CSV table of N, CA and C in Angstrom, one decimal:
chain,number,residue,atom,x,y,z
A,18,MET,N,160.5,100.7,130.3
A,18,MET,CA,159.4,99.9,130.2
A,18,MET,C,158.1,100.6,130.7
A,19,THR,N,157.0,100.6,129.9
A,19,THR,CA,155.8,101.3,130.3
A,19,THR,C,155.0,100.5,131.2
A,20,ASP,N,154.5,101.2,132.3
A,20,ASP,CA,153.6,100.5,133.2
A,20,ASP,C,152.2,100.5,132.6
A,21,VAL,N,151.7,99.3,132.2
A,21,VAL,CA,150.4,99.1,131.5
A,21,VAL,C,149.2,99.7,132.3
A,22,SER,N,149.2,99.4,133.7
A,22,SER,CA,148.1,99.9,134.5
A,22,SER,C,148.0,101.4,134.5
A,23,THR,N,149.2,102.0,134.6
A,23,THR,CA,149.2,103.5,134.6
A,23,THR,C,148.7,104.0,133.2
A,24,HIS,N,149.2,103.4,132.1
A,24,HIS,CA,148.8,103.8,130.8
A,24,HIS,C,147.3,103.7,130.6
A,25,SER,N,146.7,102.5,131.1
A,25,SER,CA,145.3,102.4,130.9
A,25,SER,C,144.5,103.3,131.8
A,26,ALA,N,145.0,103.6,133.0
A,26,ALA,CA,144.3,104.6,133.9
A,26,ALA,C,144.3,105.9,133.2
A,27,THR,N,145.4,106.3,132.7
A,27,THR,CA,145.6,107.6,132.0
A,27,THR,C,144.7,107.7,130.8
A,28,GLU,N,144.6,106.6,130.0
A,28,GLU,CA,143.8,106.5,128.8
A,28,GLU,C,142.3,106.6,129.2
A,29,ARG,N,141.9,105.9,130.2
A,29,ARG,CA,140.5,105.9,130.7
A,29,ARG,C,140.1,107.4,131.1
A,30,GLY,N,141.0,108.0,131.9
A,30,GLY,CA,140.8,109.4,132.3
A,30,GLY,C,140.7,110.3,131.2
A,31,ALA,N,141.5,110.2,130.2
A,31,ALA,CA,141.5,111.0,129.0
A,31,ALA,C,140.2,110.9,128.2
A,32,VAL,N,139.7,109.6,128.0
A,32,VAL,CA,138.5,109.4,127.3
A,32,VAL,C,137.3,109.9,128.1
A,33,TRP,N,137.3,109.8,129.4
A,33,TRP,CA,136.3,110.3,130.3
A,33,TRP,C,136.1,111.8,130.1
A,34,LEU,N,137.3,112.5,130.2
A,34,LEU,CA,137.3,114.0,130.1
A,34,LEU,C,136.8,114.4,128.7
A,35,ALA,N,137.3,113.7,127.6
A,35,ALA,CA,137.0,114.0,126.3
A,35,ALA,C,135.5,113.9,126.0
A,36,GLY,N,134.9,112.9,126.6
A,36,GLY,CA,133.5,112.6,126.4
A,36,GLY,C,132.6,113.8,126.9
A,37,ALA,N,133.2,114.5,127.9
A,37,ALA,CA,132.4,115.7,128.4
A,37,ALA,C,132.9,117.0,127.8
A,38,GLY,N,133.9,116.9,126.9
A,38,GLY,CA,134.4,118.1,126.3
A,38,GLY,C,135.3,119.0,127.2
A,39,LEU,N,135.9,118.3,128.2
A,39,LEU,CA,136.7,119.1,129.2
A,39,LEU,C,138.2,119.0,128.7
A,40,ARG,N,138.8,120.2,128.8
A,40,ARG,CA,140.3,120.3,128.4
A,40,ARG,C,141.1,119.4,129.4
A,41,PRO,N,142.0,118.6,128.9
A,41,PRO,CA,142.7,117.6,129.7
A,41,PRO,C,144.0,118.3,130.3
A,42,THR,N,143.8,119.1,131.4
A,42,THR,CA,144.9,119.7,132.0
A,42,THR,C,145.6,118.6,132.9
A,43,ARG,N,146.8,118.9,133.3
A,43,ARG,CA,147.6,118.0,134.1
A,43,ARG,C,146.8,117.5,135.3
A,44,GLN,N,146.2,118.5,136.0
A,44,GLN,CA,145.5,118.2,137.3
A,44,GLN,C,144.2,117.4,137.0
A,45,ARG,N,143.5,117.8,136.0
A,45,ARG,CA,142.3,117.0,135.6
A,45,ARG,C,142.6,115.6,135.2
A,46,MET,N,143.7,115.4,134.4
A,46,MET,CA,144.1,114.1,134.0
A,46,MET,C,144.5,113.2,135.2
A,47,ALA,N,145.2,113.8,136.2
A,47,ALA,CA,145.6,113.1,137.3
A,47,ALA,C,144.4,112.7,138.2
A,48,LEU,N,143.5,113.6,138.4
A,48,LEU,CA,142.3,113.3,139.2
A,48,LEU,C,141.4,112.4,138.5
A,49,ALA,N,141.2,112.5,137.2
A,49,ALA,CA,140.4,111.6,136.4
A,49,ALA,C,140.9,110.2,136.5
A,50,GLY,N,142.2,110.1,136.4
A,50,GLY,CA,142.8,108.7,136.5
A,50,GLY,C,142.5,108.1,137.8
A,51,LEU,N,142.6,108.9,138.9
A,51,LEU,CA,142.3,108.3,140.2
A,51,LEU,C,140.8,108.0,140.3
A,52,LEU,N,139.9,108.7,139.7
A,52,LEU,CA,138.5,108.5,139.8
A,52,LEU,C,138.0,107.3,138.9
A,53,VAL,N,138.5,107.2,137.7
A,53,VAL,CA,137.9,106.2,136.8
A,53,VAL,C,139.0,105.3,136.1
A,54,GLY,N,140.2,105.5,136.5
A,54,GLY,CA,141.3,104.8,135.9
A,54,GLY,C,141.3,103.3,136.0
A,55,ASP,N,140.7,102.8,137.0
A,55,ASP,CA,140.6,101.3,137.2
A,55,ASP,C,139.3,100.8,136.7
A,56,GLY,N,138.4,101.6,136.1
A,56,GLY,CA,137.1,101.2,135.6
A,56,GLY,C,136.1,100.9,136.6
A,57,LYS,N,136.4,101.1,137.9
A,57,LYS,CA,135.4,100.8,139.0
A,57,LYS,C,134.7,102.1,139.4
A,58,ASP,N,133.4,102.0,139.8
A,58,ASP,CA,132.7,103.1,140.4
A,58,ASP,C,133.2,103.4,141.8
A,59,ARG,N,133.2,104.7,142.1
A,59,ARG,CA,133.6,105.0,143.5
A,59,ARG,C,132.9,106.3,144.0
A,60,HIS,N,133.0,106.4,145.3
A,60,HIS,CA,132.4,107.6,146.0
A,60,HIS,C,133.6,108.2,146.7
A,61,VAL,N,133.9,109.5,146.5
A,61,VAL,CA,135.0,110.1,147.1
A,61,VAL,C,134.5,111.5,147.7
A,62,THR,N,135.3,111.9,148.7
A,62,THR,CA,135.1,113.3,149.1
A,62,THR,C,136.3,114.1,148.6
A,63,ALA,N,136.2,115.4,148.6
A,63,ALA,CA,137.4,116.2,148.1
A,63,ALA,C,138.6,115.8,148.9
A,64,GLU,N,138.5,115.6,150.2
A,64,GLU,CA,139.6,115.3,151.1
A,64,GLU,C,140.2,114.0,150.7
A,65,SER,N,139.3,112.9,150.5
A,65,SER,CA,139.9,111.6,150.2
A,65,SER,C,140.6,111.6,148.8
A,66,LEU,N,140.0,112.4,147.9
A,66,LEU,CA,140.7,112.4,146.5
A,66,LEU,C,142.0,113.2,146.7
A,67,PHE,N,142.0,114.2,147.5
A,67,PHE,CA,143.3,115.0,147.7
A,67,PHE,C,144.3,114.1,148.3
A,68,ASP,N,143.9,113.2,149.3
A,68,ASP,CA,144.9,112.3,149.9
A,68,ASP,C,145.4,111.3,148.9
A,69,ALA,N,144.4,110.8,148.1
A,69,ALA,CA,144.8,109.8,147.1
A,69,ALA,C,145.8,110.4,146.1
A,70,ALA,N,145.6,111.6,145.7
A,70,ALA,CA,146.6,112.3,144.8
A,70,ALA,C,147.9,112.5,145.5
A,71,ALA,N,147.9,112.8,146.7
A,71,ALA,CA,149.2,113.0,147.5
A,71,ALA,C,149.9,111.6,147.6
A,72,ASP,N,149.2,110.5,147.7
A,72,ASP,CA,149.8,109.2,147.8
A,72,ASP,C,150.5,108.8,146.5
A,73,THR,N,150.1,109.4,145.4
A,73,THR,CA,150.7,109.1,144.1
A,73,THR,C,151.7,110.2,143.8
A,74,ASN,N,152.0,111.1,144.7
A,74,ASN,CA,153.0,112.2,144.5
A,74,ASN,C,152.5,113.2,143.5
A,75,GLU,N,151.2,113.3,143.3
A,75,GLU,CA,150.6,114.3,142.4
A,75,GLU,C,150.5,115.6,143.2
A,76,LYS,N,151.1,116.7,142.6
A,76,LYS,CA,151.1,118.0,143.3
A,76,LYS,C,149.8,118.7,142.8
A,77,VAL,N,148.9,118.7,143.8
A,77,VAL,CA,147.6,119.4,143.5
A,77,VAL,C,147.1,119.9,144.8
A,78,SER,N,146.6,121.1,144.9
A,78,SER,CA,146.1,121.7,146.1
A,78,SER,C,144.6,121.2,146.4
A,79,LEU,N,144.2,121.3,147.6
A,79,LEU,CA,142.9,121.0,148.0
A,79,LEU,C,141.9,121.8,147.3
A,80,ALA,N,142.2,123.1,147.1
A,80,ALA,CA,141.3,124.0,146.4
A,80,ALA,C,141.1,123.6,144.9
A,81,THR,N,142.2,123.1,144.3
A,81,THR,CA,142.1,122.6,142.9
A,81,THR,C,141.3,121.4,142.9
A,82,VAL,N,141.4,120.5,143.9
A,82,VAL,CA,140.5,119.3,143.9
A,82,VAL,C,139.1,119.7,144.0
A,83,TYR,N,138.7,120.6,144.9
A,83,TYR,CA,137.3,121.1,145.0
A,83,TYR,C,136.9,121.7,143.6
A,84,ASN,N,137.7,122.5,143.0
A,84,ASN,CA,137.3,123.2,141.8
A,84,ASN,C,137.2,122.1,140.6
A,85,THR,N,138.0,121.2,140.6
A,85,THR,CA,138.0,120.1,139.6
A,85,THR,C,136.7,119.2,139.8
A,86,LEU,N,136.4,118.9,141.0
A,86,LEU,CA,135.2,118.1,141.3
A,86,LEU,C,134.0,118.9,140.8
A,87,ARG,N,134.0,120.2,141.1
A,87,ARG,CA,132.8,121.0,140.7
A,87,ARG,C,132.7,121.0,139.1
A,88,ALA,N,133.9,121.1,138.5
A,88,ALA,CA,133.9,121.1,137.0
A,88,ALA,C,133.4,119.8,136.5
A,89,PHE,N,133.8,118.7,137.1
A,89,PHE,CA,133.4,117.4,136.7
A,89,PHE,C,131.9,117.2,136.9
A,90,CYS,N,131.3,117.7,138.0
A,90,CYS,CA,129.9,117.7,138.2
A,90,CYS,C,129.1,118.5,137.2
A,91,ASP,N,129.6,119.7,136.9
A,91,ASP,CA,129.0,120.6,136.0
A,91,ASP,C,129.0,120.0,134.5
A,92,ALA,N,130.0,119.2,134.2
A,92,ALA,CA,130.1,118.6,132.9
A,92,ALA,C,129.3,117.3,132.8
A,93,GLY,N,128.7,116.9,134.0
A,93,GLY,CA,127.9,115.6,134.0
A,93,GLY,C,128.7,114.4,134.1
A,94,LEU,N,129.9,114.5,134.6
A,94,LEU,CA,130.8,113.3,134.9
A,94,LEU,C,130.6,112.7,136.2
A,95,LEU,N,130.2,113.5,137.2
A,95,LEU,CA,130.0,113.1,138.6
A,95,LEU,C,128.7,113.5,139.1
A,96,ARG,N,128.2,112.8,140.1
A,96,ARG,CA,127.0,113.3,140.8
A,96,ARG,C,127.4,113.6,142.2
A,97,GLU,N,127.0,114.7,142.7
A,97,GLU,CA,127.3,115.1,144.1
A,97,GLU,C,126.1,114.6,145.0
A,98,ILE,N,126.5,113.9,146.1
A,98,ILE,CA,125.5,113.4,147.1
A,98,ILE,C,125.9,114.1,148.4
A,99,THR,N,125.0,114.9,148.9
A,99,THR,CA,125.2,115.6,150.2
A,99,THR,C,124.6,114.9,151.3
A,100,VAL,N,125.4,114.7,152.4
A,100,VAL,CA,124.9,114.0,153.6
A,100,VAL,C,125.0,115.0,154.7
A,101,ASP,N,124.0,115.1,155.5
A,101,ASP,CA,124.0,116.0,156.7
A,101,ASP,C,124.1,117.4,156.3
A,102,GLY,N,123.8,117.8,155.1
A,102,GLY,CA,123.8,119.1,154.6
A,102,GLY,C,125.1,119.8,154.5
A,103,SER,N,126.2,119.1,154.9
A,103,SER,CA,127.5,119.7,154.8
A,103,SER,C,128.6,118.8,154.2
A,104,LYS,N,128.4,117.5,154.3
A,104,LYS,CA,129.4,116.6,153.8
A,104,LYS,C,129.0,116.1,152.4
A,105,SER,N,129.9,116.4,151.4
A,105,SER,CA,129.6,116.0,150.0
A,105,SER,C,130.4,114.8,149.6
A,106,TYR,N,129.8,113.9,148.9
A,106,TYR,CA,130.5,112.8,148.3
A,106,TYR,C,130.2,112.9,146.8
A,107,PHE,N,131.2,112.4,146.0
A,107,PHE,CA,131.1,112.5,144.6
A,107,PHE,C,131.1,111.1,144.0
A,108,ASP,N,130.1,110.8,143.2
A,108,ASP,CA,129.9,109.4,142.7
A,108,ASP,C,130.2,109.4,141.2
A,109,THR,N,131.0,108.4,140.8
A,109,THR,CA,131.3,108.3,139.4
A,109,THR,C,130.2,107.5,138.7
A,110,ASN,N,129.3,106.8,139.4
A,110,ASN,CA,128.2,106.1,138.8
A,110,ASN,C,127.0,107.0,138.6
A,111,MET,N,126.8,107.4,137.3
A,111,MET,CA,125.8,108.4,137.0
A,111,MET,C,124.4,107.8,136.8
A,112,SER,N,124.2,106.5,136.9
A,112,SER,CA,122.9,105.9,136.8
A,112,SER,C,122.1,106.3,138.1
A,113,ASP,N,120.7,106.2,137.9
A,113,ASP,CA,119.9,106.5,139.1
A,113,ASP,C,120.0,105.3,140.0
A,114,HIS,N,120.4,105.5,141.2
A,114,HIS,CA,120.5,104.5,142.2
A,114,HIS,C,120.6,105.1,143.6
A,115,PRO,N,120.1,104.3,144.6
A,115,PRO,CA,120.1,104.8,146.0
A,115,PRO,C,121.5,104.5,146.6
A,116,HIS,N,121.7,105.1,147.8
A,116,HIS,CA,123.0,104.9,148.5
A,116,HIS,C,122.8,104.5,150.0
A,117,PHE,N,123.7,103.8,150.5
A,117,PHE,CA,123.8,103.6,151.9
A,117,PHE,C,124.9,104.5,152.5
A,118,TYR,N,124.5,105.2,153.6
A,118,TYR,CA,125.5,106.0,154.3
A,118,TYR,C,125.8,105.3,155.6
A,119,TRP,N,127.1,104.9,155.7
A,119,TRP,CA,127.5,104.2,156.9
A,119,TRP,C,128.0,105.2,157.9
A,120,GLU,N,127.1,105.5,158.9
A,120,GLU,CA,127.4,106.5,159.9
A,120,GLU,C,128.7,106.2,160.7
A,121,ASP,N,128.9,105.0,161.0
A,121,ASP,CA,130.1,104.6,161.9
A,121,ASP,C,131.4,105.0,161.3
A,122,ASP,N,131.5,104.9,159.9
A,122,ASP,CA,132.8,105.3,159.3
A,122,ASP,C,132.7,106.3,158.2
A,123,ASN,N,131.6,107.0,158.2
A,123,ASN,CA,131.4,108.1,157.3
A,123,ASN,C,131.7,107.7,155.8
A,124,ARG,N,131.0,106.6,155.4
A,124,ARG,CA,131.3,106.1,154.1
A,124,ARG,C,130.0,106.0,153.3
A,125,LEU,N,130.0,106.2,152.0
A,125,LEU,CA,128.9,106.1,151.1
A,125,LEU,C,129.1,104.9,150.2
A,126,SER,N,128.1,104.1,150.0
A,126,SER,CA,128.2,103.0,149.1
A,126,SER,C,126.9,102.8,148.3
A,127,ASP,N,126.9,102.2,147.2
A,127,ASP,CA,125.7,102.0,146.4
A,127,ASP,C,124.8,101.0,147.1
A,128,ALA,N,123.5,101.2,147.0
A,128,ALA,CA,122.5,100.3,147.5
A,128,ALA,C,121.8,99.7,146.3
A,129,PRO,N,121.3,98.5,146.4
A,129,PRO,CA,120.7,97.8,145.2
A,129,PRO,C,119.4,98.6,144.7
A,130,ALA,N,119.6,99.1,143.5
A,130,ALA,CA,118.5,99.9,142.9
A,130,ALA,C,117.2,99.1,142.7
A,131,GLU,N,117.4,97.8,142.4
A,131,GLU,CA,116.3,96.9,142.1
A,131,GLU,C,115.4,96.7,143.3
A,132,GLN,N,115.9,96.9,144.5
A,132,GLN,CA,115.1,96.7,145.7
A,132,GLN,C,114.4,98.0,146.1
A,133,LEU,N,114.7,99.1,145.5
A,133,LEU,CA,114.0,100.4,145.9
A,133,LEU,C,112.7,100.5,145.1
A,134,GLU,N,111.7,100.9,145.9
A,134,GLU,CA,110.4,101.2,145.3
A,134,GLU,C,109.9,102.5,145.8
A,135,ILE,N,109.7,103.5,145.0
A,135,ILE,CA,109.1,104.7,145.3
A,135,ILE,C,107.9,104.9,144.5
A,136,ALA,N,106.7,104.8,145.2
A,136,ALA,CA,105.5,104.8,144.5
A,136,ALA,C,105.1,106.2,144.0
A,137,ARG,N,105.5,107.2,144.7
A,137,ARG,CA,105.1,108.6,144.3
A,137,ARG,C,106.0,109.6,145.1
A,138,VAL,N,106.3,110.7,144.4
A,138,VAL,CA,107.0,111.8,145.1
A,138,VAL,C,106.0,113.0,145.1
A,139,PRO,N,106.1,113.9,146.0
A,139,PRO,CA,105.2,115.0,146.0
A,139,PRO,C,105.4,115.9,144.8
A,140,ASP,N,104.3,116.5,144.4
A,140,ASP,CA,104.4,117.5,143.2
A,140,ASP,C,105.3,118.6,143.6
A,141,ALA,N,106.0,119.1,142.7
A,141,ALA,CA,106.9,120.3,142.9
A,141,ALA,C,105.9,121.5,143.0
A,142,PRO,N,106.4,122.5,143.8
A,142,PRO,CA,105.6,123.7,143.9
A,142,PRO,C,105.5,124.4,142.6
A,143,ALA,N,104.5,125.3,142.5
A,143,ALA,CA,104.3,126.1,141.3
A,143,ALA,C,105.6,126.8,140.9
A,144,GLY,N,106.0,126.8,139.7
A,144,GLY,CA,107.2,127.5,139.2
A,144,GLY,C,108.5,126.7,139.4
A,145,ALA,N,108.4,125.5,139.8
A,145,ALA,CA,109.6,124.6,140.1
A,145,ALA,C,109.4,123.3,139.4
A,146,GLU,N,110.5,122.6,139.2
A,146,GLU,CA,110.5,121.3,138.7
A,146,GLU,C,111.4,120.4,139.5
A,147,ILE,N,111.2,119.1,139.6
A,147,ILE,CA,112.0,118.2,140.3
A,147,ILE,C,113.2,118.0,139.4
A,148,ALA,N,114.4,118.3,139.9
A,148,ALA,CA,115.7,118.1,139.2
A,148,ALA,C,116.2,116.6,139.4
A,149,SER,N,116.1,116.2,140.6
A,149,SER,CA,116.5,114.8,140.9
A,149,SER,C,116.0,114.4,142.3
A,150,VAL,N,116.0,113.1,142.5
A,150,VAL,CA,115.6,112.6,143.8
A,150,VAL,C,116.8,111.8,144.3
A,151,ASP,N,117.4,112.1,145.4
A,151,ASP,CA,118.5,111.3,146.0
A,151,ASP,C,118.0,110.6,147.2
A,152,VAL,N,118.2,109.3,147.2
A,152,VAL,CA,117.9,108.4,148.3
A,152,VAL,C,119.1,108.0,149.0
A,153,VAL,N,119.2,108.4,150.2
A,153,VAL,CA,120.4,108.0,151.1
A,153,VAL,C,119.8,107.3,152.3
A,154,ILE,N,120.2,106.1,152.5
A,154,ILE,CA,119.7,105.3,153.6
A,154,ILE,C,120.8,105.2,154.6
A,155,ARG,N,120.6,105.8,155.8
A,155,ARG,CA,121.6,105.9,156.8
A,155,ARG,C,121.6,104.5,157.6
A,156,LEU,N,122.9,104.0,157.8
A,156,LEU,CA,123.1,102.8,158.5
A,156,LEU,C,124.0,103.0,159.6
A,157,ARG,N,123.8,102.2,160.7
A,157,ARG,CA,124.6,102.1,161.8
A,157,ARG,C,124.8,100.7,162.2
A,158,ARG,N,126.0,100.3,162.5
A,158,ARG,CA,126.3,98.9,162.9
A,158,ARG,C,125.6,98.5,164.1
A,159,SER,N,125.0,97.3,164.2
A,159,SER,CA,124.2,96.9,165.4
A,159,SER,C,125.0,96.0,166.2
């Protein structure tokens, strides 16, 4: 008997990869299924994705997870959000939107885009162009 949820997760992952023209290797398929298989947006770190893969008995090294996340970013499937200059989160929601960073538990979540108002950003220096603007609002429990 086929597990329907696994089949649809695999299918979603395959479609996601195909849309970016990425070859569906075993590792990419497994990680894509974890990232988009349930159809929900998520924020992951390489370590949390590695742990999720291990929880499903998927044999993949941490280096492969890092390389695969980089390939997904390069293909336009994920957005990398860097917090504190060293901690990277990977977002499956590619729309322009701000984030909340929860300092108490090192977690990133979407913030309501409709509530954000940026009237103006500084001009880029000569010879440069603005590639993107990331808004991360740091939160601490009171």
